[in-house]
Coordinates of C-alpha atoms and ligand atoms in Angstrom, one line a residue:
M140 CA -0.3 -0.1 -0.2
P141 CA 1.4 3.2 -0.8
V142 CA 1.7 6.7 1.1
V143 CA 1.7 9.3 -1.9
S144 CA 2.2 12.9 -1.4
G145 CA 3.2 16.3 -3.7
S146 CA 5.5 18.7 -2.6
S147 CA 3.2 20.0 0.8
G148 CA 3.8 17.2 3.7
R149 CA 6.5 15.2 2.4
A150 CA 8.9 14.7 5.0
I151 CA 5.7 13.4 6.7
G152 CA 4.9 11.3 4.4
E153 CA 8.6 9.6 4.4
A154 CA 7.5 9.6 8.7
L155 CA 4.4 8.1 7.9
A156 CA 5.3 5.2 5.3
P157 CA 7.5 3.0 7.7
L158 CA 4.8 3.6 10.8
L159 CA 1.8 2.2 8.2
E160 CA 5.0 -0.5 7.2
M161 CA 3.6 1.3 3.6
K162 CA 5.8 2.3 1.0
F163 CA 5.9 5.9 0.0
V164 CA 5.8 7.2 -3.1
A165 CA 6.4 11.2 -5.0
L166 CA 4.1 12.7 -6.9
E167 CA 4.9 15.4 -9.1
S168 CA 4.2 18.6 -8.0
R169 CA 5.8 22.0 -8.9
R170 CA 4.7 25.7 -10.5
F171 CA 4.8 27.4 -13.7
P172 CA 6.9 30.5 -14.3
D173 CA 3.3 32.6 -13.5
G174 CA 3.1 30.7 -9.9
E175 CA 0.5 28.5 -11.2
G176 CA 0.8 24.7 -9.8
Y177 CA 1.2 21.7 -12.3
V178 CA 0.6 17.8 -10.5
R179 CA 0.8 14.7 -12.0
V180 CA 0.8 11.2 -10.5
P181 CA 4.3 10.1 -12.5
Y182 CA 3.8 7.2 -15.3
D183 CA 6.1 4.2 -13.6
S184 CA 3.9 5.0 -9.9
I185 CA 0.2 4.6 -11.5
E186 CA 0.3 0.5 -10.8
A187 CA 1.5 1.8 -7.4
V188 CA -1.7 4.5 -7.1
R189 CA -3.9 1.8 -8.0
A190 CA -2.6 -1.6 -7.2
E191 CA -4.2 -1.3 -3.2
P192 CA -5.5 1.5 -1.3
V193 CA -4.1 5.1 -1.1
V194 CA -2.7 7.0 1.6
F195 CA -2.5 11.0 0.5
V196 CA -0.8 13.2 2.8
S197 CA -1.0 16.7 2.2
N198 CA -1.8 20.1 4.5
T199 CA -4.4 22.6 3.3
Y200 CA -2.0 25.3 4.3
P201 CA -0.7 27.8 2.9
D202 CA -3.7 28.4 0.2
S203 CA -1.2 26.6 -3.1
G204 CA -1.9 23.6 -0.4
I205 CA -5.3 23.6 -0.5
L206 CA -5.2 23.9 -4.6
E207 CA -2.4 21.0 -4.9
T208 CA -4.1 19.2 -2.2
I209 CA -7.2 18.8 -4.4
L210 CA -5.6 18.9 -8.0
L211 CA -3.9 16.1 -7.1
L212 CA -6.6 14.5 -5.3
E213 CA -8.5 14.1 -8.7
A214 CA -5.4 13.0 -10.4
I215 CA -4.9 10.5 -8.4
G216 CA -8.6 9.5 -8.4
D217 CA -8.7 9.6 -12.0
V218 CA -5.7 7.0 -11.8
R219 CA -7.9 4.8 -9.9
R220 CA -10.4 5.1 -12.1
G221 CA -8.7 4.2 -14.7
N222 CA -9.0 8.0 -16.9
L223 CA -5.6 7.9 -18.2
S224 CA -6.5 9.7 -21.6
N225 CA -3.8 12.0 -22.7
Y226 CA -3.4 14.4 -25.7
K227 CA 0.0 12.7 -26.3
G228 CA -1.9 9.2 -26.9
K229 CA 0.5 8.0 -23.9
E230 CA -1.2 3.4 -23.8
P231 CA -2.6 2.2 -21.9
Q232 CA -5.6 5.5 -22.1
S233 CA -8.3 3.9 -20.0
L234 CA -7.9 1.1 -17.3
P235 CA -10.7 -0.8 -15.1
D236 CA -11.6 1.2 -12.4
V237 CA -10.3 -0.1 -9.2
G238 CA -13.1 1.9 -6.9
K239 CA -12.6 3.3 -3.9
G240 CA -9.5 3.8 -1.7
I241 CA -8.4 7.0 -1.0
Y242 CA -7.7 8.5 2.4
L243 CA -6.4 12.3 3.0
A244 CA -4.5 12.4 6.0
I245 CA -4.1 16.3 7.1
P246 CA -0.8 17.2 9.4
Y247 CA -2.4 20.9 9.1
Y248 CA -6.0 21.4 8.2
G249 CA -5.6 25.1 7.0
Y250 CA -9.0 27.5 7.1
S251 CA -9.9 26.2 10.7
R252 CA -10.1 28.9 12.9
Q253 CA -12.4 30.5 10.5
D254 CA -15.0 27.5 11.2
K255 CA -17.9 30.3 12.3
R256 CA -19.7 32.8 10.4
F257 CA -18.7 35.9 12.8
S258 CA -20.1 37.9 10.8
P259 CA -23.3 38.0 8.5
G260 CA -22.1 36.9 4.7
E261 CA -18.7 35.5 5.5
A262 CA -17.6 31.9 4.6
I263 CA -17.6 29.1 7.2
S264 CA -14.2 28.6 4.9
A265 CA -13.4 25.5 7.2
R266 CA -16.6 23.6 6.3
V267 CA -16.7 24.7 2.2
I268 CA -12.9 22.8 2.5
G269 CA -13.8 19.8 4.3
E270 CA -16.8 19.7 1.7
M271 CA -14.3 20.0 -1.3
L272 CA -12.4 17.1 -0.3
A273 CA -15.0 14.8 0.8
R274 CA -16.1 14.8 -2.9
C275 CA -12.7 13.1 -4.0
C276 CA -11.5 10.9 -0.9
D277 CA -13.1 8.0 1.2
G278 CA -11.7 8.9 4.2
I279 CA -9.7 11.9 6.1
A280 CA -7.1 12.2 8.7
I281 CA -6.8 15.5 10.4
L282 CA -4.4 16.0 13.2
D283 CA -5.7 18.0 15.9
L284 CA -8.4 19.7 14.1
H285 CA -9.2 23.6 16.1
A286 CA -12.9 22.8 16.6
P287 CA -13.7 19.1 15.6
A288 CA -17.1 19.9 15.6
I289 CA -17.0 21.9 12.0
L290 CA -15.9 18.4 10.3
E291 CA -18.7 16.3 11.6
N292 CA -20.9 14.9 9.0
L293 CA -18.8 15.1 6.2
S294 CA -20.0 12.9 3.7
V295 CA -17.0 10.7 4.2
P296 CA -15.4 9.3 7.7
V297 CA -13.0 11.6 9.2
E298 CA -10.9 10.8 12.3
F299 CA -9.4 13.1 14.5
V300 CA -6.2 12.6 16.0
S301 CA -3.8 14.5 18.6
A302 CA -0.2 14.7 18.4
M303 CA -0.5 15.7 22.4
S304 CA 0.9 11.9 24.0
E305 CA 3.9 13.4 21.6
I306 CA 3.8 16.8 23.2
A307 CA 3.9 15.3 26.8
E308 CA 6.9 13.2 26.0
R309 CA 8.8 16.0 24.4
L310 CA 7.6 17.9 27.7
T311 CA 8.2 15.0 30.2
E312 CA 11.8 14.5 28.3
N313 CA 13.5 18.1 27.8
V314 CA 11.3 20.0 29.9
S315 CA 9.9 18.7 33.1
P316 CA 7.2 21.2 34.0
D317 CA 5.3 21.0 37.2
F318 CA 2.5 23.2 36.1
I319 CA 0.3 22.9 32.5
L320 CA -0.8 25.7 31.1
S321 CA -3.9 26.1 28.6
P322 CA -4.2 30.0 27.5
D323 CA -7.5 30.3 26.8
K324 CA -10.7 27.8 27.0
G325 CA -10.3 26.0 23.6
A326 CA -7.5 24.6 24.2
I327 CA -8.2 23.3 27.3
A328 CA -9.1 19.1 26.1
R329 CA -5.9 19.2 24.7
A330 CA -3.8 21.4 28.2
T331 CA -5.4 18.8 29.9
E332 CA -4.1 15.5 28.4
V333 CA -1.3 16.5 28.2
A334 CA -1.3 17.5 32.0
N335 CA -3.1 14.2 32.8
L336 CA -0.4 12.1 31.1
M337 CA 2.5 13.9 32.7
G338 CA 0.9 13.8 36.5
C339 CA 0.8 17.9 36.4
E340 CA -1.3 20.4 37.4
F341 CA -3.2 22.4 35.3
S342 CA -5.1 25.4 34.6
Y343 CA -6.6 27.7 32.1
L344 CA -7.0 31.0 31.0
E345 CA -10.3 33.3 29.6
K346 CA -9.0 34.8 26.6
T347 CA -10.2 37.3 24.7
R348 CA -9.3 38.2 21.2
I349 CA -9.3 42.3 20.5
D350 CA -8.0 41.4 16.4
A351 CA -5.7 39.3 14.6
H352 CA -2.6 40.7 17.0
T353 CA -4.3 41.5 20.2
I354 CA -5.8 39.5 23.0
E355 CA -6.6 39.9 26.3
H356 CA -6.3 37.3 29.5
Q357 CA -8.8 38.1 32.1
P358 CA -6.3 38.5 35.4
K359 CA -6.3 35.0 37.4
D360 CA -4.8 33.7 40.7
L361 CA -2.4 30.7 39.0
D362 CA -0.5 28.5 42.0
V363 CA 2.7 28.8 39.7
N364 CA 5.1 30.7 42.2
G365 CA 8.6 28.5 41.8
K366 CA 7.2 26.7 39.4
V367 CA 8.1 25.3 36.2
V368 CA 5.0 25.9 33.9
A369 CA 4.3 24.2 30.0
I370 CA 1.8 27.0 27.8
V371 CA -0.1 24.1 25.9
D372 CA -2.5 25.6 22.6
D373 CA -3.0 23.4 19.6
M374 CA -1.4 26.6 17.0
I375 CA 0.9 29.4 17.4
S376 CA 0.7 31.9 15.4
T377 CA 1.8 35.6 15.8
G378 CA 2.8 34.3 19.5
G379 CA 0.7 37.0 20.8
T380 CA -2.1 34.0 23.6
I381 CA 1.5 32.4 24.6
C382 CA 3.6 35.8 24.8
R383 CA 0.8 37.2 27.6
A384 CA -0.1 34.1 28.5
S385 CA 3.7 33.8 30.0
D386 CA 4.1 37.3 31.2
A387 CA 1.1 36.6 33.1
L388 CA 2.7 33.4 34.7
R389 CA 6.2 35.7 35.3
R390 CA 4.2 38.0 37.4
Q391 CA 2.9 35.5 39.7
G392 CA 6.3 33.8 39.8
A393 CA 6.7 31.3 37.6
T394 CA 10.4 30.4 37.6
A395 CA 10.3 29.2 33.7
V396 CA 7.9 29.4 30.5
H397 CA 8.0 27.1 27.8
A398 CA 5.4 26.8 24.6
A399 CA 4.1 24.0 23.1
C400 CA 1.6 23.5 20.3
T401 CA 1.2 21.1 17.4
H402 CA 0.3 23.7 14.6
G403 CA 3.8 26.4 14.5
L404 CA 2.6 28.8 11.9
F405 CA 5.2 31.5 13.7
T406 CA 4.0 34.0 11.2
A407 CA 6.4 36.8 10.5
G408 CA 8.4 37.7 13.6
A409 CA 6.6 35.4 16.2
I410 CA 10.0 33.5 16.6
S411 CA 11.6 36.0 17.7
R412 CA 8.4 37.8 20.0
L413 CA 8.4 34.3 21.6
A414 CA 12.2 34.2 22.3
N415 CA 11.8 37.4 24.2
H416 CA 8.5 35.9 26.6
V417 CA 9.8 32.0 26.8
D418 CA 12.5 29.9 27.8
G419 CA 11.4 27.2 25.0
V420 CA 9.0 26.6 22.0
H421 CA 8.5 23.5 21.2
S422 CA 5.9 22.5 17.6
S423 CA 5.2 19.0 15.8
D424 CA 6.6 19.0 12.4
S425 CA 3.0 19.1 11.0
L426 CA 4.2 22.4 9.2
P427 CA 7.8 23.2 8.4
N428 CA 9.5 25.1 10.9
P429 CA 12.4 26.6 13.0
R430 CA 10.8 24.8 16.3
A431 CA 9.6 21.6 15.0
V432 CA 11.0 19.0 17.7
V433 CA 7.9 16.5 17.4
S434 CA 6.8 14.2 14.9
S435 CA 3.5 14.0 13.6
A436 CA 3.4 11.0 11.9
P437 CA 2.9 9.0 15.3
A438 CA -1.0 10.8 15.3
L439 CA -1.3 10.3 12.0
A440 CA -0.6 6.5 11.6
R441 CA -2.8 6.0 14.7
G442 CA -5.9 7.4 12.6
L443 CA -5.4 6.2 9.3
R444 CA -5.0 3.0 10.9
K445 CA -8.1 3.2 12.2
L446 CA -9.8 4.6 8.5
L447 CA -7.8 1.6 7.0
Q448 CA -9.8 -1.7 9.1
Ligands
R5P747 C1 -7.0 30.2 19.1 O1 -8.1 29.6 19.7 C2 -5.9 29.2 18.9 O2 -6.1 28.1 19.9 C3 -4.8 30.0 18.8 O3 -4.6 30.1 20.9 C4 -4.2 30.9 18.6 O4 -4.3 30.7 17.2 C5 -2.6 31.6 18.5 O5 -2.5 32.5 17.8 P1 -1.2 33.8 17.7 O6 -0.1 32.7 18.5 O7 -1.7 34.7 16.6 O8 -2.4 34.5 19.2

Protein backbone atom coordinates (compact mmCIF):
# COMPACT_ATOMS: atom_id res chain seq x y z
CA MET A 1 0.00 0.00 0.00
CA PRO A 2 1.55 3.38 -0.87
CA VAL A 3 1.77 6.61 1.11
CA VAL A 4 1.95 9.37 -1.47
CA SER A 5 2.43 13.12 -1.36
CA GLY A 6 3.20 16.08 -3.56
CA SER A 7 5.41 18.86 -2.23
CA SER A 8 3.10 19.57 0.74
CA GLY A 9 3.68 17.25 3.67
CA ARG A 10 6.34 15.18 1.90
CA ALA A 11 8.63 14.77 4.92
CA ILE A 12 5.67 13.61 7.01
CA GLY A 13 4.63 11.17 4.28
CA GLU A 14 8.14 9.72 4.28
CA ALA A 15 8.03 9.32 8.08
CA LEU A 16 4.51 7.89 8.01
CA ALA A 17 5.11 5.17 5.43
CA PRO A 18 7.30 2.91 7.63
CA LEU A 19 4.95 3.35 10.60
CA LEU A 20 2.14 1.95 8.45
CA GLU A 21 4.46 -0.65 6.88
CA MET A 22 3.82 0.96 3.51
CA LYS A 23 6.12 2.38 0.87
CA PHE A 24 6.45 6.07 0.11
CA VAL A 25 5.76 7.23 -3.46
CA ALA A 26 6.51 10.83 -4.47
CA LEU A 27 4.00 12.52 -6.77
CA GLU A 28 4.97 15.37 -9.06
CA SER A 29 4.05 18.86 -7.96
CA ARG A 30 5.70 22.03 -9.25
CA ARG A 31 4.96 25.57 -10.35
CA PHE A 32 4.72 27.14 -13.79
CA PRO A 33 6.60 30.43 -14.23
CA ASP A 34 3.36 32.38 -13.67
CA GLY A 35 2.92 30.68 -10.28
CA GLU A 36 0.15 28.28 -11.24
CA GLY A 37 0.55 24.73 -9.95
CA TYR A 38 1.14 21.55 -11.94
CA VAL A 39 0.57 18.08 -10.50
CA ARG A 40 0.87 14.58 -11.90
CA VAL A 41 0.94 10.97 -10.82
CA PRO A 42 4.21 9.95 -12.50
CA TYR A 43 3.83 7.27 -15.17
CA ASP A 44 5.94 4.78 -13.24
CA SER A 45 3.78 5.26 -10.10
CA ILE A 46 0.43 4.59 -11.78
CA GLU A 47 0.55 0.89 -10.95
CA ALA A 48 1.37 1.55 -7.27
CA VAL A 49 -1.51 4.03 -6.96
CA ARG A 50 -3.95 1.52 -8.51
CA ALA A 51 -2.74 -1.68 -6.85
CA GLU A 52 -4.02 -0.99 -3.32
CA PRO A 53 -5.68 1.77 -1.29
CA VAL A 54 -3.59 4.94 -1.13
CA VAL A 55 -2.77 7.25 1.79
CA PHE A 56 -2.24 10.78 0.51
CA VAL A 57 -0.53 13.25 2.87
CA SER A 58 -1.14 16.92 2.19
CA ASN A 59 -1.62 20.17 4.12
CA THR A 60 -4.39 22.61 3.32
CA TYR A 61 -2.02 25.47 4.08
CA PRO A 62 -1.05 27.87 2.68
CA ASP A 63 -3.67 28.48 -0.03
CA SER A 64 -1.41 26.81 -2.60
CA GLY A 65 -1.58 23.70 -0.38
CA ILE A 66 -5.38 23.60 -0.72
CA LEU A 67 -5.11 23.71 -4.47
CA GLU A 68 -2.34 21.10 -4.60
CA THR A 69 -4.41 18.83 -2.35
CA ILE A 70 -7.51 19.09 -4.54
CA LEU A 71 -5.64 18.74 -7.84
CA LEU A 72 -3.72 15.69 -6.62
CA LEU A 73 -6.87 14.10 -5.20
CA GLU A 74 -8.44 14.49 -8.64
CA ALA A 75 -5.33 13.12 -10.38
CA ILE A 76 -5.16 10.10 -8.03
CA GLY A 77 -8.91 9.57 -8.49
CA ASP A 78 -8.62 9.57 -12.28
CA VAL A 79 -5.75 7.07 -12.13
CA ARG A 80 -7.73 4.77 -9.84
CA ARG A 81 -10.85 5.08 -12.00
CA GLY A 82 -8.65 4.11 -14.96
CA ASN A 83 -9.21 7.39 -16.75
CA LEU A 84 -5.78 7.86 -18.32
CA SER A 85 -6.93 9.40 -21.61
CA ASN A 86 -4.27 11.90 -22.60
CA TYR A 87 -3.52 14.33 -25.41
CA LYS A 88 -0.11 12.83 -26.18
CA GLY A 89 -1.76 9.47 -26.86
CA LYS A 90 0.42 7.60 -24.37
CA GLU A 91 -1.03 4.12 -23.78
CA PRO A 92 -3.01 2.81 -22.04
CA GLN A 93 -5.71 5.44 -22.44
CA SER A 94 -7.99 3.62 -20.04
CA LEU A 95 -7.89 0.81 -17.47
CA PRO A 96 -10.53 -0.83 -15.25
CA ASP A 97 -11.80 1.17 -12.27
CA VAL A 98 -10.12 -0.19 -9.13
CA GLY A 99 -12.74 1.34 -6.84
CA LYS A 100 -12.64 3.28 -3.61
CA GLY A 101 -9.49 3.64 -1.54
CA ILE A 102 -8.12 7.20 -1.29
CA TYR A 103 -7.39 8.24 2.32
CA LEU A 104 -6.28 11.80 2.93
CA ALA A 105 -4.00 12.60 5.90
CA ILE A 106 -3.90 16.29 6.77
CA PRO A 107 -1.18 17.33 9.24
CA TYR A 108 -2.34 20.97 9.33
CA TYR A 109 -5.85 21.87 8.25
CA GLY A 110 -5.69 25.48 7.09
CA TYR A 111 -8.72 27.75 7.65
CA SER A 112 -9.64 25.72 10.75
CA ARG A 113 -10.23 28.88 12.76
CA GLN A 114 -12.86 30.20 10.31
CA ASP A 115 -15.28 27.61 11.64
CA LYS A 116 -18.22 29.92 12.38
CA ARG A 117 -20.03 32.74 10.65
CA PHE A 118 -18.75 35.36 13.07
CA SER A 119 -20.44 38.16 11.04
CA PRO A 120 -23.23 37.97 8.45
CA GLY A 121 -22.11 37.29 4.91
CA GLU A 122 -18.95 35.34 5.82
CA ALA A 123 -18.05 31.98 4.32
CA ILE A 124 -17.64 29.21 6.90
CA SER A 125 -14.33 28.42 5.26
CA ALA A 126 -13.40 25.35 7.33
CA ARG A 127 -16.62 23.60 6.27
CA VAL A 128 -16.38 24.69 2.62
CA ILE A 129 -12.91 23.17 2.35
CA GLY A 130 -13.95 19.98 4.16
CA GLU A 131 -16.85 19.42 1.78
CA MET A 132 -14.60 19.98 -1.25
CA LEU A 133 -12.08 17.43 0.03
CA ALA A 134 -14.73 14.88 0.98
CA ARG A 135 -15.99 14.82 -2.61
CA CYS A 136 -12.61 13.48 -3.80
CA CYS A 137 -11.62 10.90 -1.17
CA ASP A 138 -12.94 8.03 0.94
CA GLY A 139 -11.76 9.07 4.39
CA ILE A 140 -9.74 11.79 6.11
CA ALA A 141 -7.40 11.80 9.13
CA ILE A 142 -6.77 15.28 10.56
CA LEU A 143 -4.20 16.20 13.19
CA ASP A 144 -5.33 18.45 16.06
CA LEU A 145 -8.09 20.24 14.20
CA HIS A 146 -8.87 23.50 16.02
CA ALA A 147 -12.56 22.63 16.59
CA PRO A 148 -13.53 19.21 15.19
CA ALA A 149 -17.29 19.87 15.36
CA ILE A 150 -17.12 21.81 12.11
CA LEU A 151 -16.24 18.64 10.16
CA GLU A 152 -18.74 16.31 11.78
CA ASN A 153 -21.18 14.65 9.37
CA LEU A 154 -19.02 15.03 6.27
CA SER A 155 -19.89 12.54 3.53
CA VAL A 156 -16.79 10.44 4.35
CA PRO A 157 -15.43 9.20 7.72
CA VAL A 158 -13.07 11.60 9.48
CA GLU A 159 -10.60 10.54 12.18
CA PHE A 160 -9.54 13.40 14.45
CA VAL A 161 -6.13 12.60 15.89
CA SER A 162 -3.90 14.43 18.32
CA ALA A 163 -0.16 14.79 18.87
CA MET A 164 -0.65 15.65 22.56
CA SER A 165 0.82 12.34 23.76
CA GLU A 166 3.98 12.99 21.71
CA ILE A 167 4.07 16.58 23.03
CA ALA A 168 3.77 15.24 26.59
CA GLU A 169 6.74 12.93 25.91
CA ARG A 170 8.79 15.83 24.58
CA LEU A 171 8.00 17.99 27.61
CA THR A 172 8.72 15.13 30.01
CA GLU A 173 12.13 14.50 28.47
CA ASN A 174 13.22 18.10 27.91
CA VAL A 175 11.37 20.42 30.30
CA SER A 176 9.92 18.47 33.28
CA PRO A 177 7.21 21.07 33.95
CA ASP A 178 5.37 21.23 37.27
CA PHE A 179 2.33 22.94 35.81
CA ILE A 180 0.48 22.93 32.46
CA LEU A 181 -1.50 25.98 31.35
CA SER A 182 -4.09 26.26 28.62
CA PRO A 183 -3.94 29.86 27.34
CA ASP A 184 -7.66 29.88 26.50
CA LYS A 185 -10.77 27.78 26.93
CA GLY A 186 -10.41 26.28 23.43
CA ALA A 187 -7.19 24.48 24.36
CA ILE A 188 -8.43 23.06 27.69
CA ALA A 189 -9.04 19.51 26.41
CA ARG A 190 -5.64 19.25 24.77
CA ALA A 191 -3.71 20.83 27.64
CA THR A 192 -5.59 18.68 30.17
CA GLU A 193 -4.58 15.58 28.24
CA VAL A 194 -0.92 16.63 28.46
CA ALA A 195 -1.24 17.45 32.18
CA ASN A 196 -2.89 14.09 32.91
CA LEU A 197 -0.27 12.16 30.94
CA MET A 198 2.49 13.92 32.87
CA GLY A 199 0.76 13.97 36.26
CA CYS A 200 1.09 17.78 36.40
CA GLU A 201 -1.10 20.48 37.90
CA PHE A 202 -3.30 22.27 35.39
CA SER A 203 -5.21 25.48 34.90
CA TYR A 204 -6.45 27.70 32.08
CA LEU A 205 -6.90 31.35 31.21
CA GLU A 206 -9.87 33.09 29.63
CA LYS A 207 -8.88 35.01 26.52
CA THR A 208 -10.59 37.71 24.51
CA ARG A 209 -9.30 38.33 21.01
CA ILE A 210 -9.40 42.02 20.13
CA ASP A 211 -7.95 41.54 16.62
CA ALA A 212 -5.54 39.20 14.81
CA HIS A 213 -2.56 40.72 16.67
CA THR A 214 -4.08 41.64 20.03
CA ILE A 215 -5.51 39.44 22.78
CA GLU A 216 -6.38 40.03 26.42
CA HIS A 217 -6.45 37.52 29.26
CA GLN A 218 -8.76 37.93 32.22
CA PRO A 219 -6.67 38.17 35.41
CA LYS A 220 -6.56 34.89 37.34
CA ASP A 221 -4.58 33.69 40.34
CA LEU A 222 -2.46 30.72 39.32
CA ASP A 223 -0.49 28.60 41.76
CA VAL A 224 2.76 28.85 39.80
CA ASN A 225 5.14 30.59 42.21
CA GLY A 226 8.56 28.90 41.89
CA LYS A 227 7.27 26.47 39.25
CA VAL A 228 8.23 25.51 35.72
CA VAL A 229 5.21 25.95 33.47
CA ALA A 230 4.43 24.70 29.96
CA ILE A 231 1.69 26.48 28.00
CA VAL A 232 0.00 24.05 25.60
CA ASP A 233 -2.06 25.19 22.61
CA ASP A 234 -3.16 23.70 19.30
CA MET A 235 -1.37 26.37 17.28
CA ILE A 236 0.91 29.35 17.59
CA SER A 237 0.50 32.01 14.93
CA THR A 238 1.64 35.54 15.87
CA GLY A 239 2.71 34.27 19.29
CA GLY A 240 0.54 36.92 20.98
CA THR A 241 -1.50 34.41 22.99
CA ILE A 242 1.61 32.66 24.36
CA CYS A 243 3.50 35.90 25.11
CA ARG A 244 0.59 37.38 27.09
CA ALA A 245 0.06 34.12 29.00
CA SER A 246 3.77 33.90 29.77
CA ASP A 247 3.79 37.48 31.11
CA ALA A 248 0.92 36.57 33.46
CA LEU A 249 2.78 33.46 34.65
CA ARG A 250 6.02 35.32 35.31
CA ARG A 251 4.18 38.06 37.21
CA GLN A 252 2.91 35.27 39.47
CA GLY A 253 6.37 33.84 40.07
CA ALA A 254 6.85 31.10 37.46
CA THR A 255 10.59 30.37 37.26
CA ALA A 256 10.52 29.13 33.65
CA VAL A 257 7.88 29.14 30.95
CA HIS A 258 7.82 26.90 27.86
CA ALA A 259 5.34 26.86 24.98
CA ALA A 260 4.21 23.74 23.14
CA CYS A 261 1.87 23.39 20.19
CA THR A 262 0.96 21.04 17.39
CA HIS A 263 0.89 23.62 14.63
CA GLY A 264 3.76 26.10 14.50
CA LEU A 265 2.60 28.71 12.02
CA PHE A 266 4.97 31.32 13.46
CA THR A 267 3.88 34.23 11.28
CA ALA A 268 6.36 37.06 10.67
CA GLY A 269 8.38 37.91 13.76
CA ALA A 270 6.73 35.29 15.99
CA ILE A 271 9.90 33.31 16.69
CA SER A 272 11.83 36.34 17.94
CA ARG A 273 8.80 37.70 19.81
CA LEU A 274 8.46 34.34 21.59
CA ALA A 275 12.19 34.26 22.37
CA ASN A 276 11.70 37.40 24.48
CA HIS A 277 8.88 35.84 26.51
CA VAL A 278 9.44 32.09 26.90
CA ASP A 279 12.37 29.80 27.66
CA GLY A 280 11.59 27.29 24.91
CA VAL A 281 9.15 26.55 22.10
CA HIS A 282 8.27 22.97 21.15
CA SER A 283 6.20 22.34 18.03
CA SER A 284 5.23 19.33 15.97
CA ASP A 285 6.37 19.14 12.36
CA SER A 286 2.82 19.39 10.96
CA LEU A 287 4.17 22.50 9.26
CA PRO A 288 7.85 22.97 8.48
CA ASN A 289 9.20 25.42 11.07
CA PRO A 290 12.40 26.09 13.05
CA ARG A 291 10.90 24.71 16.29
CA ALA A 292 9.59 21.42 14.87
CA VAL A 293 10.85 18.83 17.37
CA VAL A 294 7.87 16.44 17.61
CA SER A 295 6.91 14.08 14.79
CA SER A 296 3.29 14.26 13.67
CA ALA A 297 3.53 10.92 11.86
CA PRO A 298 2.66 8.63 14.84
CA ALA A 299 -0.61 10.48 15.53
CA LEU A 300 -1.62 10.43 11.86
CA ALA A 301 -0.75 6.74 11.71
CA ARG A 302 -3.17 6.07 14.60
CA GLY A 303 -6.02 7.71 12.68
CA LEU A 304 -5.18 6.07 9.38
CA ARG A 305 -5.08 2.60 10.94
CA LYS A 306 -8.68 3.16 12.09
CA LEU A 307 -9.76 4.38 8.65
CA LEU A 308 -8.07 1.44 6.93
CA GLN A 309 -9.62 -1.22 9.20
C1 LIG B 1 -7.02 30.11 19.00
O1 LIG B 1 -8.00 29.93 19.73
C2 LIG B 1 -5.89 29.15 18.91
O2 LIG B 1 -6.07 28.04 19.74
C3 LIG B 1 -4.58 29.83 19.26
O3 LIG B 1 -4.59 30.19 20.63
C4 LIG B 1 -4.34 31.06 18.45
O4 LIG B 1 -4.66 30.84 17.13
C5 LIG B 1 -2.92 31.53 18.58
O5 LIG B 1 -2.76 32.66 17.80
P1 LIG B 1 -1.64 33.72 18.13
O6 LIG B 1 -0.34 32.97 18.23
O7 LIG B 1 -1.68 34.66 16.94
O8 LIG B 1 -2.03 34.41 19.40
